[in-house]
Amino acid sequence: QSVLTQPPSVSGAPGQRVTISCTGSSSNIGAGFDVHWYQQLPTTAPKLLIYGNDNRPSGVPDRFSGSKSGTSASLAITGLQAEDEADYYCQSYDSSLSGYVFGTGTKVTVL
Amino acid sequence: QVQLQESGPGLVKPSETLSLTCTVSRGPIGSYYWSWIRQPPGKGLEWIGYIYYSGSTNYNPSLKSRVTISVDMSQNQFSLRLSSVTAADTAVYYCARGYSYGPFDFWGRGTLATVSS
């Protein structure tokens, strides 16, 4: 069950900026739990892209940035590149479920 | 850096038990939360549950009655057992390293488990 809602798809031309929203509730994002983001390239395992709302692991380009406000979070990709075409998932912790939850996933297409 | 590798049967019959093992290499199994996450074909990610290195566990409520996760620190492995499987349990199963309320920073490549007679 996905309790974090994302748009099914977003698209942009190379070089453009795209954003992906992640909408939660008062039992997860709104409760103060951190949001993390993953990139999943075709036929590969998810890769941690952003942790703790707005932190990039070593090796992740600074074109990727995260933010969080209230019961929502966002992932922004600036200077969109062909290699960014992938599925993106947000993730947090939910106190009502007492467990981790993922977003519904967003497919990014580079036009 | 740490590596994770899933192993187990790729085909399981309906009503039987799916058993998978994750071997952790190039790093200790201690002090982390070790999770199983699955992804049905063409669908999103679902967290199944985790085990802390001390042995404490936490399971997704939707799967709790059928899931058991265990750890073998001597082998640097942790395992998943999912009982009474149906076709709806067909998925790529990933093991991952995590933190309390935190992210999953290392993932295995995943293994496809198909439920079919």
PDB file of C-alpha atoms in Angstrom:
ATOM      1  CA  GLN A   1       0.000   0.000   0.000  1.00  0.00           C
ATOM      2  CA  SER A   2       1.438   3.403  -0.982  1.00  0.00           C
ATOM      3  CA  VAL A   3       0.544   6.180   1.437  1.00  0.00           C
ATOM      4  CA  LEU A   4       2.812   8.694  -0.268  1.00  0.00           C
ATOM      5  CA  THR A   5       1.393  10.073  -3.525  1.00  0.00           C
ATOM      6  CA  GLN A   6       3.508  11.084  -6.511  1.00  0.00           C
ATOM      7  CA  PRO A   7       2.542  12.119 -10.047  1.00  0.00           C
ATOM      8  CA  PRO A   8       2.740   9.119 -12.393  1.00  0.00           C
ATOM      9  CA  SER A   9       4.940  10.939 -14.866  1.00  0.00           C
ATOM     10  CA  VAL A  10       6.810  14.155 -15.575  1.00  0.00           C
ATOM     11  CA  SER A  11       8.755  15.144 -18.652  1.00  0.00           C
ATOM     12  CA  GLY A  12      11.100  17.836 -19.833  1.00  0.00           C
ATOM     13  CA  ALA A  13      13.538  18.742 -22.537  1.00  0.00           C
ATOM     14  CA  PRO A  14      17.276  18.422 -21.992  1.00  0.00           C
ATOM     15  CA  GLY A  15      18.533  21.258 -19.851  1.00  0.00           C
ATOM     16  CA  GLN A  16      15.166  22.026 -18.323  1.00  0.00           C
ATOM     17  CA  ARG A  17      14.146  21.806 -14.678  1.00  0.00           C
ATOM     18  CA  VAL A  18      11.543  19.299 -13.494  1.00  0.00           C
ATOM     19  CA  THR A  19      10.075  18.711 -10.062  1.00  0.00           C
ATOM     20  CA  ILE A  20       8.424  15.667  -8.518  1.00  0.00           C
ATOM     21  CA  SER A  21       6.067  16.053  -5.599  1.00  0.00           C
ATOM     22  CA  CYS A  22       5.513  13.568  -2.783  1.00  0.00           C
ATOM     23  CA  THR A  23       2.369  14.115  -0.753  1.00  0.00           C
ATOM     24  CA  GLY A  24       1.949  12.428   2.599  1.00  0.00           C
ATOM     25  CA  SER A  25      -0.014  13.004   5.789  1.00  0.00           C
ATOM     26  CA  SER A  26       0.236  13.844   9.459  1.00  0.00           C
ATOM     27  CA  SER A  27       1.415  10.323  10.301  1.00  0.00           C
ATOM     28  CA  ASN A  28       4.465  10.370   8.057  1.00  0.00           C
ATOM     29  CA  ILE A  29       5.968  13.475   6.427  1.00  0.00           C
ATOM     30  CA  GLY A  30       3.801  15.818   8.484  1.00  0.00           C
ATOM     31  CA  ALA A  31       4.891  14.067  11.684  1.00  0.00           C
ATOM     32  CA  GLY A  32       8.448  15.168  11.039  1.00  0.00           C
ATOM     33  CA  PHE A  33       9.882  11.976   9.618  1.00  0.00           C
ATOM     34  CA  ASP A  34      12.567  12.502   7.006  1.00  0.00           C
ATOM     35  CA  VAL A  35      11.939  11.969   3.307  1.00  0.00           C
ATOM     36  CA  HIS A  36      14.383  10.100   1.103  1.00  0.00           C
ATOM     37  CA  TRP A  37      14.461   9.764  -2.671  1.00  0.00           C
ATOM     38  CA  TYR A  38      15.572   6.927  -4.929  1.00  0.00           C
ATOM     39  CA  GLN A  39      16.344   6.695  -8.623  1.00  0.00           C
ATOM     40  CA  GLN A  40      15.604   3.416 -10.389  1.00  0.00           C
ATOM     41  CA  LEU A  41      17.046   3.020 -13.852  1.00  0.00           C
ATOM     42  CA  PRO A  42      15.449   0.360 -16.061  1.00  0.00           C
ATOM     43  CA  THR A  43      16.053  -3.200 -14.836  1.00  0.00           C
ATOM     44  CA  THR A  44      18.258  -2.075 -11.940  1.00  0.00           C
ATOM     45  CA  ALA A  45      17.871  -1.774  -8.187  1.00  0.00           C
ATOM     46  CA  PRO A  46      16.864   1.569  -6.681  1.00  0.00           C
ATOM     47  CA  LYS A  47      19.717   3.903  -5.793  1.00  0.00           C
ATOM     48  CA  LEU A  48      19.653   6.386  -2.929  1.00  0.00           C
ATOM     49  CA  LEU A  49      19.531   9.878  -4.427  1.00  0.00           C
ATOM     50  CA  ILE A  50      18.567  12.176  -1.539  1.00  0.00           C
ATOM     51  CA  TYR A  51      18.485  11.378   2.183  1.00  0.00           C
ATOM     52  CA  GLY A  52      17.255  13.346   5.152  1.00  0.00           C
ATOM     53  CA  ASN A  53      15.064  15.593   2.963  1.00  0.00           C
ATOM     54  CA  ASP A  54      17.847  17.540   1.263  1.00  0.00           C
ATOM     55  CA  ASN A  55      21.167  15.712   1.502  1.00  0.00           C
ATOM     56  CA  ARG A  56      23.008  14.122  -1.407  1.00  0.00           C
ATOM     57  CA  PRO A  57      25.132  10.987  -0.928  1.00  0.00           C
ATOM     58  CA  SER A  58      28.650  11.184  -2.256  1.00  0.00           C
ATOM     59  CA  GLY A  59      28.690  10.912  -6.031  1.00  0.00           C
ATOM     60  CA  VAL A  60      25.187  12.239  -6.673  1.00  0.00           C
ATOM     61  CA  PRO A  61      25.320  15.298  -8.943  1.00  0.00           C
ATOM     62  CA  ASP A  62      24.205  18.604  -7.456  1.00  0.00           C
ATOM     63  CA  ARG A  63      21.602  18.807 -10.226  1.00  0.00           C
ATOM     64  CA  PHE A  64      19.435  16.802  -7.839  1.00  0.00           C
ATOM     65  CA  SER A  65      17.977  18.563  -4.817  1.00  0.00           C
ATOM     66  CA  GLY A  66      15.285  17.836  -2.271  1.00  0.00           C
ATOM     67  CA  SER A  67      13.027  19.841  -0.033  1.00  0.00           C
ATOM     68  CA  LYS A  68      10.268  19.262   2.488  1.00  0.00           C
ATOM     69  CA  SER A  69       7.433  21.401   3.794  1.00  0.00           C
ATOM     70  CA  GLY A  70       4.456  20.418   5.890  1.00  0.00           C
ATOM     71  CA  THR A  71       3.048  17.110   4.677  1.00  0.00           C
ATOM     72  CA  SER A  72       4.865  17.185   1.332  1.00  0.00           C
ATOM     73  CA  ALA A  73       8.302  16.921  -0.177  1.00  0.00           C
ATOM     74  CA  SER A  74       9.781  17.602  -3.591  1.00  0.00           C
ATOM     75  CA  LEU A  75      12.643  16.423  -5.740  1.00  0.00           C
ATOM     76  CA  ALA A  76      14.032  18.836  -8.310  1.00  0.00           C
ATOM     77  CA  ILE A  77      16.234  17.958 -11.238  1.00  0.00           C
ATOM     78  CA  THR A  78      17.895  20.924 -12.923  1.00  0.00           C
ATOM     79  CA  GLY A  79      19.758  20.737 -16.217  1.00  0.00           C
ATOM     80  CA  LEU A  80      17.858  17.592 -17.180  1.00  0.00           C
ATOM     81  CA  GLN A  81      19.973  15.020 -19.001  1.00  0.00           C
ATOM     82  CA  ALA A  82      19.080  11.937 -21.026  1.00  0.00           C
ATOM     83  CA  GLU A  83      20.627   9.723 -18.347  1.00  0.00           C
ATOM     84  CA  ASP A  84      18.096  11.039 -15.818  1.00  0.00           C
ATOM     85  CA  GLU A  85      15.315   9.110 -17.540  1.00  0.00           C
ATOM     86  CA  ALA A  86      14.223   6.721 -14.799  1.00  0.00           C
ATOM     87  CA  ASP A  87      11.625   6.025 -12.133  1.00  0.00           C
ATOM     88  CA  TYR A  88      11.862   8.049  -8.915  1.00  0.00           C
ATOM     89  CA  TYR A  89      10.434   7.092  -5.525  1.00  0.00           C
ATOM     90  CA  CYS A  90      10.096   8.999  -2.274  1.00  0.00           C
ATOM     91  CA  GLN A  91      10.194   7.143   1.046  1.00  0.00           C
ATOM     92  CA  SER A  92       9.513   7.959   4.675  1.00  0.00           C
ATOM     93  CA  TYR A  93       8.367   6.375   7.925  1.00  0.00           C
ATOM     94  CA  ASP A  94       4.722   6.173   8.970  1.00  0.00           C
ATOM     95  CA  SER A  95       3.808   6.149  12.655  1.00  0.00           C
ATOM     96  CA  SER A  96       0.317   4.743  12.074  1.00  0.00           C
ATOM     97  CA  LEU A  97       1.707   1.755  10.193  1.00  0.00           C
ATOM     98  CA  SER A  98       4.840   1.606  12.336  1.00  0.00           C
ATOM     99  CA  GLY A  99       6.873   1.000   9.224  1.00  0.00           C
ATOM    100  CA  TYR A 100       8.490   2.397   6.142  1.00  0.00           C
ATOM    101  CA  VAL A 101       6.414   3.634   3.228  1.00  0.00           C
ATOM    102  CA  PHE A 102       7.246   4.398  -0.370  1.00  0.00           C
ATOM    103  CA  GLY A 103       5.695   6.794  -2.818  1.00  0.00           C
ATOM    104  CA  THR A 104       3.733   5.601  -5.820  1.00  0.00           C
ATOM    105  CA  GLY A 105       6.643   6.385  -8.121  1.00  0.00           C
ATOM    106  CA  THR A 106       7.176   8.885 -10.931  1.00  0.00           C
ATOM    107  CA  LYS A 107       8.544   8.151 -14.377  1.00  0.00           C
ATOM    108  CA  VAL A 108      10.733  10.934 -15.713  1.00  0.00           C
ATOM    109  CA  THR A 109      10.942  11.188 -19.485  1.00  0.00           C
ATOM    110  CA  VAL A 110      13.511  13.325 -21.267  1.00  0.00           C
ATOM    111  CA  LEU A 111      11.960  14.625 -24.459  1.00  0.00           C
TER     112      LEU A 111
ATOM    113  CA  GLN B   1      31.783  -0.498   0.101  1.00  0.00           C
ATOM    114  CA  VAL B   2      29.214  -2.918   1.440  1.00  0.00           C
ATOM    115  CA  GLN B   3      27.603  -5.334  -1.000  1.00  0.00           C
ATOM    116  CA  LEU B   4      24.370  -7.298  -0.689  1.00  0.00           C
ATOM    117  CA  GLN B   5      23.386 -10.377  -2.698  1.00  0.00           C
ATOM    118  CA  GLU B   6      20.020 -12.106  -2.663  1.00  0.00           C
ATOM    119  CA  SER B   7      19.723 -15.831  -3.242  1.00  0.00           C
ATOM    120  CA  GLY B   8      16.917 -18.358  -3.306  1.00  0.00           C
ATOM    121  CA  PRO B   9      14.533 -20.295  -5.547  1.00  0.00           C
ATOM    122  CA  GLY B  10      13.143 -18.376  -8.465  1.00  0.00           C
ATOM    123  CA  LEU B  11       9.950 -20.428  -8.605  1.00  0.00           C
ATOM    124  CA  VAL B  12       7.602 -21.194  -5.733  1.00  0.00           C
ATOM    125  CA  LYS B  13       4.303 -23.074  -5.845  1.00  0.00           C
ATOM    126  CA  PRO B  14       1.100 -21.451  -4.587  1.00  0.00           C
ATOM    127  CA  SER B  15       0.415 -22.002  -0.874  1.00  0.00           C
ATOM    128  CA  GLU B  16       4.083 -22.840  -0.225  1.00  0.00           C
ATOM    129  CA  THR B  17       6.734 -20.761   1.530  1.00  0.00           C
ATOM    130  CA  LEU B  18       9.101 -18.397  -0.229  1.00  0.00           C
ATOM    131  CA  SER B  19      12.577 -18.410   1.327  1.00  0.00           C
ATOM    132  CA  LEU B  20      15.320 -15.958   0.414  1.00  0.00           C
ATOM    133  CA  THR B  21      18.709 -15.141   1.894  1.00  0.00           C
ATOM    134  CA  CYS B  22      20.734 -11.954   1.684  1.00  0.00           C
ATOM    135  CA  THR B  23      24.498 -12.194   2.097  1.00  0.00           C
ATOM    136  CA  VAL B  24      26.269  -9.035   3.259  1.00  0.00           C
ATOM    137  CA  SER B  25      29.898  -8.607   2.262  1.00  0.00           C
ATOM    138  CA  ARG B  26      32.588  -5.922   2.644  1.00  0.00           C
ATOM    139  CA  GLY B  27      30.951  -4.638   5.806  1.00  0.00           C
ATOM    140  CA  PRO B  28      29.558  -5.659   9.199  1.00  0.00           C
ATOM    141  CA  ILE B  29      25.987  -6.689   9.746  1.00  0.00           C
ATOM    142  CA  GLY B  30      26.034  -5.095  13.169  1.00  0.00           C
ATOM    143  CA  SER B  31      24.511  -1.705  14.029  1.00  0.00           C
ATOM    144  CA  TYR B  32      22.185  -1.549  11.044  1.00  0.00           C
ATOM    145  CA  TYR B  33      18.591  -2.334  10.125  1.00  0.00           C
ATOM    146  CA  TRP B  34      18.331  -4.942   7.373  1.00  0.00           C
ATOM    147  CA  SER B  35      15.214  -4.847   5.230  1.00  0.00           C
ATOM    148  CA  TRP B  36      13.420  -6.797   2.557  1.00  0.00           C
ATOM    149  CA  ILE B  37      11.614  -4.769  -0.110  1.00  0.00           C
ATOM    150  CA  ARG B  38       9.706  -6.104  -3.095  1.00  0.00           C
ATOM    151  CA  GLN B  39       8.520  -4.824  -6.446  1.00  0.00           C
ATOM    152  CA  PRO B  40       5.857  -6.662  -8.469  1.00  0.00           C
ATOM    153  CA  PRO B  41       6.463  -6.543 -12.218  1.00  0.00           C
ATOM    154  CA  GLY B  42       5.692  -3.075 -13.551  1.00  0.00           C
ATOM    155  CA  LYS B  43       4.674  -1.770 -10.118  1.00  0.00           C
ATOM    156  CA  GLY B  44       6.111   0.217  -7.226  1.00  0.00           C
ATOM    157  CA  LEU B  45       8.168  -0.621  -4.169  1.00  0.00           C
ATOM    158  CA  GLU B  46       6.743  -2.228  -1.028  1.00  0.00           C
ATOM    159  CA  TRP B  47       8.638  -2.533   2.243  1.00  0.00           C
ATOM    160  CA  ILE B  48       8.219  -6.030   3.720  1.00  0.00           C
ATOM    161  CA  GLY B  49      10.037  -5.738   7.025  1.00  0.00           C
ATOM    162  CA  TYR B  50      13.367  -5.359   8.783  1.00  0.00           C
ATOM    163  CA  ILE B  51      15.539  -7.044  11.347  1.00  0.00           C
ATOM    164  CA  TYR B  52      17.976  -5.192  13.571  1.00  0.00           C
ATOM    165  CA  TYR B  53      21.298  -6.915  14.114  1.00  0.00           C
ATOM    166  CA  SER B  54      20.213  -7.628  17.701  1.00  0.00           C
ATOM    167  CA  GLY B  55      17.334  -9.705  16.343  1.00  0.00           C
ATOM    168  CA  SER B  56      14.402  -7.347  16.871  1.00  0.00           C
ATOM    169  CA  THR B  57      12.011  -7.205  13.940  1.00  0.00           C
ATOM    170  CA  ASN B  58       9.310  -5.001  12.443  1.00  0.00           C
ATOM    171  CA  TYR B  59       6.986  -6.099   9.653  1.00  0.00           C
ATOM    172  CA  ASN B  60       4.614  -4.410   7.238  1.00  0.00           C
ATOM    173  CA  PRO B  61       1.157  -4.853   8.817  1.00  0.00           C
ATOM    174  CA  SER B  62      -0.270  -6.033   5.503  1.00  0.00           C
ATOM    175  CA  LEU B  63       2.177  -8.978   5.437  1.00  0.00           C
ATOM    176  CA  LYS B  64       2.861  -9.488   9.137  1.00  0.00           C
ATOM    177  CA  SER B  65       0.924 -12.726   9.518  1.00  0.00           C
ATOM    178  CA  ARG B  66       2.973 -14.418   6.781  1.00  0.00           C
ATOM    179  CA  VAL B  67       6.467 -12.941   7.217  1.00  0.00           C
ATOM    180  CA  THR B  68       9.468 -14.017   9.249  1.00  0.00           C
ATOM    181  CA  ILE B  69      12.861 -12.331   8.996  1.00  0.00           C
ATOM    182  CA  SER B  70      15.873 -13.802  10.768  1.00  0.00           C
ATOM    183  CA  VAL B  71      19.580 -13.005  11.003  1.00  0.00           C
ATOM    184  CA  ASP B  72      22.710 -15.146  11.166  1.00  0.00           C
ATOM    185  CA  MET B  73      25.535 -12.859  12.243  1.00  0.00           C
ATOM    186  CA  SER B  74      28.122 -15.622  12.016  1.00  0.00           C
ATOM    187  CA  GLN B  75      27.417 -15.912   8.288  1.00  0.00           C
ATOM    188  CA  ASN B  76      26.729 -12.182   7.754  1.00  0.00           C
ATOM    189  CA  GLN B  77      23.333 -13.144   6.355  1.00  0.00           C
ATOM    190  CA  PHE B  78      19.696 -12.389   6.961  1.00  0.00           C
ATOM    191  CA  SER B  79      16.725 -14.263   5.571  1.00  0.00           C
ATOM    192  CA  LEU B  80      13.102 -13.860   4.562  1.00  0.00           C
ATOM    193  CA  ARG B  81      10.339 -16.419   4.818  1.00  0.00           C
ATOM    194  CA  LEU B  82       6.943 -15.595   3.312  1.00  0.00           C
ATOM    195  CA  SER B  83       4.330 -18.265   3.821  1.00  0.00           C
ATOM    196  CA  SER B  84       1.144 -19.192   1.960  1.00  0.00           C
ATOM    197  CA  VAL B  85       2.215 -17.409  -1.200  1.00  0.00           C
ATOM    198  CA  THR B  86      -0.102 -16.584  -4.092  1.00  0.00           C
ATOM    199  CA  ALA B  87       0.445 -15.115  -7.534  1.00  0.00           C
ATOM    200  CA  ALA B  88       0.199 -11.673  -5.946  1.00  0.00           C
ATOM    201  CA  ASP B  89       3.537 -12.356  -4.231  1.00  0.00           C
ATOM    202  CA  THR B  90       5.343 -12.623  -7.565  1.00  0.00           C
ATOM    203  CA  ALA B  91       7.913  -9.835  -7.483  1.00  0.00           C
ATOM    204  CA  VAL B  92      11.548  -8.848  -7.542  1.00  0.00           C
ATOM    205  CA  TYR B  93      12.716  -9.092  -3.945  1.00  0.00           C
ATOM    206  CA  TYR B  94      15.469  -6.739  -2.784  1.00  0.00           C
ATOM    207  CA  CYS B  95      17.455  -6.752   0.419  1.00  0.00           C
ATOM    208  CA  ALA B  96      18.735  -3.412   1.677  1.00  0.00           C
ATOM    209  CA  ARG B  97      20.661  -1.802   4.516  1.00  0.00           C
ATOM    210  CA  GLY B  98      18.884   0.883   6.488  1.00  0.00           C
ATOM    211  CA  TYR B  99      18.822   3.061   9.566  1.00  0.00           C
ATOM    212  CA  SER B 100      16.251   3.789  12.258  1.00  0.00           C
ATOM    213  CA  TYR B 101      13.612   5.888  10.445  1.00  0.00           C
ATOM    214  CA  GLY B 102      16.295   6.452   7.858  1.00  0.00           C
ATOM    215  CA  PRO B 103      17.054   5.683   4.247  1.00  0.00           C
ATOM    216  CA  PHE B 104      18.107   2.472   2.540  1.00  0.00           C
ATOM    217  CA  ASP B 105      21.637   3.251   1.427  1.00  0.00           C
ATOM    218  CA  PHE B 106      22.773  -0.050  -0.055  1.00  0.00           C
ATOM    219  CA  TRP B 107      20.647  -2.474  -2.032  1.00  0.00           C
ATOM    220  CA  GLY B 108      21.129  -5.894  -3.524  1.00  0.00           C
ATOM    221  CA  ARG B 109      20.547  -6.406  -7.233  1.00  0.00           C
ATOM    222  CA  GLY B 110      17.254  -8.125  -6.540  1.00  0.00           C
ATOM    223  CA  THR B 111      15.964 -11.590  -7.300  1.00  0.00           C
ATOM    224  CA  LEU B 112      12.753 -12.459  -9.148  1.00  0.00           C
ATOM    225  CA  ALA B 113      10.497 -14.861  -7.300  1.00  0.00           C
ATOM    226  CA  THR B 114       7.616 -16.233  -9.328  1.00  0.00           C
ATOM    227  CA  VAL B 115       4.660 -17.975  -7.733  1.00  0.00           C
ATOM    228  CA  SER B 116       3.247 -20.530 -10.140  1.00  0.00           C
ATOM    229  CA  SER B 117       2.258 -24.167 -10.214  1.00  0.00           C
TER     230      SER B 117
END
